[in-house]
Amino acid sequence: MRRGLKTTLVMLTGAALTLSAGACGGKKATTGGDSGEGAKKTVKVGLAYDIGGRGDKSFNDAAFAGLDRVKQNLNLEIKDIEATKNETDNDKIQRLDLLAKSGYNPVIAVGFAYAGALGKVAPKHPNTKFGIVDDGSVEGPNVTNLLFAEEQGSYLVGAAAAQKSESGKIGFIGGVDTPLIKKFEAGYVAGAKKAKPDIKIDVKYISRGTDFSGFTDPAKGKTIAQGQYDGGADVIYHAAGLSGLGLFQAAAAEKKFAIGVDSDQYQNAEADQKPYIITSMLKRVDTAVYNFVEDTNKGTVKAGPVIFDLKNQGIDYSKANTEAIAGLQAKMDEYKQEIIDGKITVPTK
């Protein structure tokens, strides 16, 4: 089902935008606050979501959280539009083109799937600043590539998984076997083997090739996780978007451990799942979006790649579940500093 456009007007001292807790529920943000004139400049921001949309408690929600932070400094008018299952590049072109034609500037494309569409739309709107998350292939004087060293954070949670495991076997679930998700896998495997060289790692992908359904299928995520737990794994890390919610369901049912991705997924997990979520690999899409919008407003935004990694705190790991992560952090922080210092080079393949 194609969802309609959602437009949110956030006034001067607006209340916090409320993200939907459900993956498929309504995703309108609340409004409120004093409407005193002139205190903050109004900026129209367009946001085109990746598959899964708001409410995924992960990648897309992190992008919207960045706009929520910008509210502290700017009055935002936000139009956010969701992707649909099995859509074509032409659908993405129309979405980005609509935002630019409607005067939204900047426009943010959330996910590498927008690369082809943005390559066609950006030249048509030279005065609009475009940001694209997770793609470095699109070039142009008005395109900023927001990129991440996902392998670095995955290395740290791999070390956590290996340390936490009592069975000597851990798992990885990827949404789709794209080069991007392979970076998560590579870092995770390397970190796990650094912490425990004889660790065994079961790697599974939900879908392959151009089938992106692997990012939106919690039922399949749960089935794969249950299979890995049954096969002896006692800790599983996912890089599977909305499908990762199925992992947490399986972890709670099997009373075994899981690791989240992108956002701190412990914070938004169901109560029965929380004890089993050791940590999450934090990919600060919110920081990338925040910086991009702020820089656009200031006129200091630059075209080309901007890399977020451990060194500039664009990548990290969550520490919210203090009980589950107890005893793991010393080695994680040791590796973190060695990566920052250049003593460890994390593989991307």
Tab-separated table of C-alpha atoms in Angstrom:
chain	number	residue	atom	x	y	z
A	1	MET	CA	0.000	0.000	0.000
A	2	ARG	CA	1.414	3.368	-0.979
A	3	ARG	CA	1.270	5.707	1.958
A	4	GLY	CA	0.434	9.364	1.634
A	5	LEU	CA	2.707	12.274	2.201
A	6	LYS	CA	3.198	13.306	5.783
A	7	THR	CA	3.896	16.952	6.447
A	8	THR	CA	4.889	18.070	9.899
A	9	LEU	CA	5.111	21.682	10.943
A	10	VAL	CA	7.302	22.025	13.991
A	11	MET	CA	6.784	25.441	15.598
A	12	LEU	CA	9.256	27.494	17.580
A	13	THR	CA	9.492	25.674	20.856
A	14	GLY	CA	7.608	22.626	19.579
A	15	ALA	CA	7.152	19.557	21.671
A	16	ALA	CA	9.303	16.551	20.822
A	17	LEU	CA	8.228	14.710	17.716
A	18	THR	CA	6.669	11.399	18.597
A	19	LEU	CA	7.897	8.427	16.628
A	20	SER	CA	5.502	5.606	16.008
A	21	ALA	CA	6.233	2.524	18.042
A	22	GLY	CA	4.802	0.283	15.371
A	23	ALA	CA	6.470	-0.503	12.088
A	24	CYS	CA	3.247	-0.122	10.116
A	25	GLY	CA	1.247	2.350	12.170
A	26	GLY	CA	0.507	5.997	11.512
A	27	LYS	CA	3.601	8.150	11.549
A	28	LYS	CA	2.392	11.676	12.117
A	29	ALA	CA	4.410	13.834	14.481
A	30	THR	CA	2.845	15.985	17.140
A	31	THR	CA	2.967	19.757	17.088
A	32	GLY	CA	2.840	22.267	19.852
A	33	GLY	CA	4.585	25.020	21.726
A	34	ASP	CA	4.724	28.774	21.622
A	35	SER	CA	4.296	30.294	18.168
A	36	GLY	CA	6.184	33.490	18.969
A	37	GLU	CA	7.305	35.057	15.710
A	38	GLY	CA	10.871	35.702	14.653
A	39	ALA	CA	12.794	33.678	17.232
A	40	LYS	CA	14.005	31.038	14.791
A	41	LYS	CA	14.414	30.817	11.055
A	42	THR	CA	12.046	28.427	9.271
A	43	VAL	CA	13.722	25.771	7.148
A	44	LYS	CA	11.800	23.384	4.888
A	45	VAL	CA	13.386	19.929	5.008
A	46	GLY	CA	12.430	17.007	2.793
A	47	LEU	CA	13.114	13.462	3.945
A	48	ALA	CA	12.731	10.426	1.677
A	49	TYR	CA	12.779	7.204	3.699
A	50	ASP	CA	14.344	3.892	2.920
A	51	ILE	CA	12.279	0.685	2.924
A	52	GLY	CA	10.768	0.162	6.378
A	53	GLY	CA	9.993	3.844	6.974
A	54	ARG	CA	9.495	5.511	10.298
A	55	GLY	CA	8.781	3.134	13.121
A	56	ASP	CA	11.555	0.684	12.207
A	57	LYS	CA	13.258	1.502	15.541
A	58	SER	CA	16.527	1.553	13.634
A	59	PHE	CA	17.844	3.233	10.477
A	60	ASN	CA	14.918	5.424	9.396
A	61	ASP	CA	14.004	6.430	12.922
A	62	ALA	CA	17.600	7.540	13.458
A	63	ALA	CA	17.366	9.836	10.428
A	64	PHE	CA	14.205	11.455	11.751
A	65	ALA	CA	15.778	11.800	15.207
A	66	GLY	CA	18.412	14.029	13.623
A	67	LEU	CA	15.714	16.448	12.538
A	68	ASP	CA	14.248	16.342	16.024
A	69	ARG	CA	17.590	17.598	17.338
A	70	VAL	CA	17.698	20.434	14.799
A	71	LYS	CA	14.492	21.834	16.328
A	72	GLN	CA	16.568	23.255	19.149
A	73	ASN	CA	18.009	25.804	16.733
A	74	LEU	CA	15.614	26.061	13.808
A	75	ASN	CA	11.899	26.125	13.110
A	76	LEU	CA	11.385	23.191	10.757
A	77	GLU	CA	8.733	22.389	8.235
A	78	ILE	CA	9.246	18.721	7.438
A	79	LYS	CA	7.782	16.650	4.658
A	80	ASP	CA	8.720	12.986	5.035
A	81	ILE	CA	7.743	10.426	2.427
A	82	GLU	CA	7.977	6.659	2.686
A	83	ALA	CA	9.222	4.138	0.192
A	84	THR	CA	6.955	1.294	-0.886
A	85	LYS	CA	7.669	-2.377	-1.393
A	86	ASN	CA	8.902	-3.372	-4.849
A	87	GLU	CA	8.920	0.224	-6.063
A	88	THR	CA	10.931	1.274	-9.110
A	89	ASP	CA	13.642	3.879	-9.526
A	90	ASN	CA	11.011	6.027	-11.211
A	91	ASP	CA	9.029	6.091	-7.956
A	92	LYS	CA	12.111	7.353	-6.146
A	93	ILE	CA	12.741	9.949	-8.852
A	94	GLN	CA	9.195	11.266	-8.489
A	95	ARG	CA	9.550	11.411	-4.690
A	96	LEU	CA	12.793	13.404	-4.727
A	97	ASP	CA	11.611	15.608	-7.582
A	98	LEU	CA	8.375	16.419	-5.741
A	99	LEU	CA	10.258	17.496	-2.628
A	100	ALA	CA	12.627	19.737	-4.570
A	101	LYS	CA	9.848	21.274	-6.679
A	102	SER	CA	7.846	21.966	-3.524
A	103	GLY	CA	10.631	24.132	-2.159
A	104	TYR	CA	12.116	21.739	0.368
A	105	ASN	CA	15.813	22.507	0.758
A	106	PRO	CA	17.707	20.497	1.871
A	107	VAL	CA	16.368	17.140	0.728
A	108	ILE	CA	17.717	13.980	2.351
A	109	ALA	CA	17.600	10.555	0.696
A	110	VAL	CA	17.862	7.858	3.355
A	111	GLY	CA	19.701	4.875	1.904
A	112	PHE	CA	21.867	3.741	-1.002
A	113	ALA	CA	18.780	2.614	-2.937
A	114	TYR	CA	18.249	6.272	-3.891
A	115	ALA	CA	21.574	6.555	-5.734
A	116	GLY	CA	20.207	6.058	-9.242
A	117	ALA	CA	17.265	8.385	-8.681
A	118	LEU	CA	19.321	11.131	-7.052
A	119	GLY	CA	21.825	11.027	-9.899
A	120	LYS	CA	18.989	12.077	-12.224
A	121	VAL	CA	17.161	14.508	-9.936
A	122	ALA	CA	20.030	16.536	-8.438
A	123	PRO	CA	21.198	18.101	-11.750
A	124	LYS	CA	17.631	19.296	-12.422
A	125	HIS	CA	17.586	21.275	-9.145
A	126	PRO	CA	21.015	22.946	-8.859
A	127	ASN	CA	19.877	25.300	-6.088
A	128	THR	CA	18.645	22.475	-3.860
A	129	LYS	CA	21.099	20.780	-1.506
A	130	PHE	CA	20.762	17.003	-1.443
A	131	GLY	CA	22.184	14.601	1.145
A	132	ILE	CA	22.278	10.857	0.610
A	133	VAL	CA	22.979	8.356	3.368
A	134	ASP	CA	25.184	5.327	2.659
A	135	ASP	CA	26.114	6.094	-0.934
A	136	GLY	CA	29.293	7.623	-2.326
A	137	SER	CA	28.638	7.058	-6.022
A	138	VAL	CA	26.464	10.101	-6.716
A	139	GLU	CA	28.557	13.168	-7.433
A	140	GLY	CA	27.536	16.763	-7.972
A	141	PRO	CA	28.079	20.294	-6.652
A	142	ASN	CA	24.819	20.050	-4.676
A	143	VAL	CA	25.181	16.478	-3.357
A	144	THR	CA	26.669	15.528	0.027
A	145	ASN	CA	27.424	11.843	0.643
A	146	LEU	CA	26.850	10.883	4.288
A	147	LEU	CA	28.968	7.770	4.833
A	148	PHE	CA	29.849	5.592	7.830
A	149	ALA	CA	32.575	3.210	8.969
A	150	GLU	CA	30.033	0.549	9.952
A	151	GLU	CA	32.767	-2.073	10.058
A	152	GLN	CA	34.390	-0.312	13.029
A	153	GLY	CA	31.338	-0.460	15.267
A	154	SER	CA	30.594	-3.995	14.097
A	155	TYR	CA	34.119	-4.984	15.142
A	156	LEU	CA	33.406	-3.827	18.692
A	157	VAL	CA	30.098	-5.674	19.002
A	158	GLY	CA	31.736	-8.734	17.470
A	159	ALA	CA	34.205	-8.633	20.344
A	160	ALA	CA	31.288	-8.323	22.751
A	161	ALA	CA	29.492	-11.309	21.190
A	162	ALA	CA	32.544	-13.559	21.364
A	163	GLN	CA	33.196	-12.650	24.987
A	164	LYS	CA	29.561	-13.170	25.969
A	165	SER	CA	29.205	-16.518	24.211
A	166	GLU	CA	29.368	-19.634	26.363
A	167	SER	CA	28.728	-22.067	23.518
A	168	GLY	CA	31.640	-20.863	21.378
A	169	LYS	CA	29.267	-20.092	18.484
A	170	ILE	CA	27.638	-16.798	17.517
A	171	GLY	CA	25.468	-15.624	14.621
A	172	PHE	CA	25.083	-12.794	12.124
A	173	ILE	CA	21.891	-11.970	10.225
A	174	GLY	CA	22.140	-9.614	7.252
A	175	GLY	CA	19.072	-8.148	5.598
A	176	VAL	CA	20.366	-8.279	2.015
A	177	ASP	CA	23.810	-9.373	0.813
A	178	THR	CA	24.801	-5.935	-0.502
A	179	PRO	CA	28.367	-4.575	-0.254
A	180	LEU	CA	27.163	-2.254	2.519
A	181	ILE	CA	25.847	-5.067	4.722
A	182	LYS	CA	28.950	-7.121	3.951
A	183	LYS	CA	30.891	-4.358	5.751
A	184	PHE	CA	28.892	-5.076	8.907
A	185	GLU	CA	29.591	-8.792	8.557
A	186	ALA	CA	33.324	-8.294	7.922
A	187	GLY	CA	33.807	-6.085	10.965
A	188	TYR	CA	31.746	-8.365	13.208
A	189	VAL	CA	33.654	-11.492	12.203
A	190	ALA	CA	37.038	-9.760	12.612
A	191	GLY	CA	36.175	-8.370	16.061
A	192	ALA	CA	34.832	-11.696	17.269
A	193	LYS	CA	37.953	-13.556	16.153
A	194	LYS	CA	40.196	-10.929	17.719
A	195	ALA	CA	38.523	-11.457	21.087
A	196	LYS	CA	38.260	-15.242	20.766
A	197	PRO	CA	40.211	-16.750	17.824
A	198	ASP	CA	38.419	-20.106	17.929
A	199	ILE	CA	34.900	-18.646	17.879
A	200	LYS	CA	32.514	-20.099	15.275
A	201	ILE	CA	30.228	-17.715	13.361
A	202	ASP	CA	27.019	-18.647	11.556
A	203	VAL	CA	26.266	-16.075	8.827
A	204	LYS	CA	22.850	-15.899	7.159
A	205	TYR	CA	21.174	-13.395	4.802
A	206	ILE	CA	17.414	-12.977	4.530
A	207	SER	CA	17.377	-12.029	0.843
A	208	ARG	CA	19.884	-11.518	-1.931
A	209	GLY	CA	20.609	-9.436	-4.998
A	210	THR	CA	17.988	-6.839	-5.841
A	211	ASP	CA	15.399	-8.353	-3.501
A	212	PHE	CA	15.365	-5.816	-0.646
A	213	SER	CA	12.549	-7.548	1.245
A	214	GLY	CA	15.175	-8.789	3.690
A	215	PHE	CA	15.061	-5.393	5.362
A	216	THR	CA	11.311	-5.523	6.022
A	217	ASP	CA	10.476	-9.063	7.102
A	218	PRO	CA	10.553	-9.605	10.896
A	219	ALA	CA	8.949	-13.046	10.486
A	220	LYS	CA	11.856	-14.306	8.384
A	221	GLY	CA	14.308	-12.607	10.715
A	222	LYS	CA	12.772	-14.531	13.608
A	223	THR	CA	12.840	-17.838	11.733
A	224	ILE	CA	16.521	-17.462	10.835
A	225	ALA	CA	17.408	-16.427	14.378
A	226	GLN	CA	15.596	-19.420	15.845
A	227	GLY	CA	17.517	-21.674	13.454
A	228	GLN	CA	20.829	-20.171	14.519
A	229	TYR	CA	19.972	-20.510	18.209
A	230	ASP	CA	18.895	-24.127	17.620
A	231	GLY	CA	22.230	-24.666	15.850
A	232	GLY	CA	24.183	-23.677	18.934
A	233	ALA	CA	24.651	-19.927	18.615
A	234	ASP	CA	23.943	-18.054	21.830
A	235	VAL	CA	24.557	-14.465	20.626
A	236	ILE	CA	23.304	-13.030	17.298
A	237	TYR	CA	23.971	-9.618	15.710
A	238	HIS	CA	21.709	-8.297	12.987
A	239	ALA	CA	22.116	-5.716	10.242
A	240	ALA	CA	18.652	-6.209	8.802
A	241	GLY	CA	16.580	-3.103	9.441
A	242	LEU	CA	12.984	-3.828	10.400
A	243	SER	CA	13.627	-7.588	10.090
A	244	GLY	CA	15.861	-7.373	13.142
A	245	LEU	CA	12.784	-7.044	15.341
A	246	GLY	CA	12.242	-10.754	14.670
A	247	LEU	CA	15.660	-11.499	16.141
A	248	PHE	CA	14.671	-9.854	19.422
A	249	GLN	CA	11.472	-11.884	19.537
A	250	ALA	CA	13.467	-15.085	19.070
A	251	ALA	CA	16.055	-14.030	21.672
A	252	ALA	CA	13.365	-13.495	24.298
A	253	ALA	CA	11.673	-16.801	23.439
A	254	GLU	CA	14.946	-18.768	23.535
A	255	LYS	CA	16.424	-16.765	26.429
A	256	LYS	CA	19.595	-16.152	24.439
A	257	PHE	CA	21.381	-12.952	23.499
A	258	ALA	CA	21.055	-10.462	20.641
A	259	ILE	CA	22.825	-7.315	19.449
A	260	GLY	CA	21.035	-4.415	17.782
A	261	VAL	CA	22.119	-2.009	15.061
A	262	ASP	CA	21.997	1.664	14.030
A	263	SER	CA	19.943	2.958	16.991
A	264	ASP	CA	20.152	1.885	20.633
A	265	GLN	CA	17.575	-0.854	20.170
A	266	TYR	CA	17.556	-1.762	23.853
A	267	GLN	CA	15.788	1.525	24.553
A	268	ASN	CA	12.801	0.772	22.312
A	269	ALA	CA	12.577	-2.986	22.800
A	270	GLU	CA	9.653	-4.756	24.413
A	271	ALA	CA	10.069	-5.338	28.153
A	272	ASP	CA	10.552	-9.100	27.787
A	273	GLN	CA	13.262	-8.572	25.151
A	274	LYS	CA	15.404	-6.011	26.970
A	275	PRO	CA	17.357	-8.386	29.217
A	276	TYR	CA	18.671	-10.214	26.145
A	277	ILE	CA	19.876	-7.218	24.087
A	278	ILE	CA	23.515	-6.883	25.121
A	279	THR	CA	24.296	-3.743	23.133
A	280	SER	CA	23.732	-2.102	19.745
A	281	MET	CA	26.169	-0.905	17.120
A	282	LEU	CA	25.392	2.809	16.962
A	283	LYS	CA	25.461	4.295	13.493
A	284	ARG	CA	24.786	7.959	14.131
A	285	VAL	CA	22.567	8.705	11.166
A	286	ASP	CA	20.922	11.257	13.454
A	287	THR	CA	24.232	13.117	13.792
A	288	ALA	CA	24.810	13.026	10.035
A	289	VAL	CA	21.337	14.423	9.317
A	290	TYR	CA	21.662	17.038	12.071
A	291	ASN	CA	25.030	18.270	10.768
A	292	PHE	CA	23.846	18.327	7.162
A	293	VAL	CA	20.749	20.417	7.894
A	294	GLU	CA	22.658	22.793	10.174
A	295	ASP	CA	25.465	23.244	7.629
A	296	THR	CA	22.973	23.827	4.837
A	297	ASN	CA	21.277	26.541	6.872
A	298	LYS	CA	24.619	28.191	7.639
A	299	GLY	CA	25.726	28.014	4.014
A	300	THR	CA	28.762	25.906	4.946
A	301	VAL	CA	27.624	22.548	3.597
A	302	LYS	CA	30.131	20.880	1.262
A	303	ALA	CA	29.578	18.543	-1.634
A	304	GLY	CA	31.169	15.114	-1.662
A	305	PRO	CA	31.800	12.486	0.991
A	306	VAL	CA	31.602	13.117	4.739
A	307	ILE	CA	32.774	10.116	6.775
A	308	PHE	CA	31.432	9.282	10.238
A	309	ASP	CA	33.556	6.860	12.295
A	310	LEU	CA	34.730	6.042	15.815
A	311	LYS	CA	37.151	8.959	15.826
A	312	ASN	CA	34.481	11.634	15.291
A	313	GLN	CA	31.842	9.721	17.280
A	314	GLY	CA	29.734	8.976	14.221
A	315	ILE	CA	30.035	5.289	15.164
A	316	ASP	CA	29.922	3.778	18.662
A	317	TYR	CA	28.263	1.085	20.752
A	318	SER	CA	25.484	1.402	23.322
A	319	LYS	CA	25.975	0.852	27.034
A	320	ALA	CA	22.349	1.080	28.176
A	321	ASN	CA	21.994	-2.545	29.284
A	322	THR	CA	24.553	-2.276	32.062
A	323	GLU	CA	23.910	-5.766	33.400
A	324	ALA	CA	24.288	-7.588	30.076
A	325	ILE	CA	27.400	-5.665	28.992
A	326	ALA	CA	29.154	-5.872	32.338
A	327	GLY	CA	32.647	-7.320	31.964
A	328	LEU	CA	32.741	-6.781	28.174
A	329	GLN	CA	33.520	-3.088	27.943
A	330	ALA	CA	37.193	-3.141	28.921
A	331	LYS	CA	38.177	-5.137	25.841
A	332	MET	CA	35.721	-3.246	23.618
A	333	ASP	CA	37.154	0.088	24.703
A	334	GLU	CA	40.695	-1.195	24.249
A	335	TYR	CA	39.917	-2.177	20.662
A	336	LYS	CA	38.055	1.078	20.105
A	337	GLN	CA	41.104	3.127	21.034
A	338	GLU	CA	43.382	0.957	18.907
A	339	ILE	CA	41.123	1.521	15.903
A	340	ILE	CA	41.114	5.280	16.539
A	341	ASP	CA	44.920	5.252	16.891
A	342	GLY	CA	45.339	3.289	13.673
A	343	LYS	CA	46.743	0.194	15.405
A	344	ILE	CA	43.818	-1.913	14.182
A	345	THR	CA	42.584	-1.644	10.596
A	346	VAL	CA	39.133	-3.175	10.338
A	347	PRO	CA	38.352	-5.070	7.112
A	348	THR	CA	35.382	-4.044	4.992
A	349	LYS	CA	35.085	-7.304	3.030
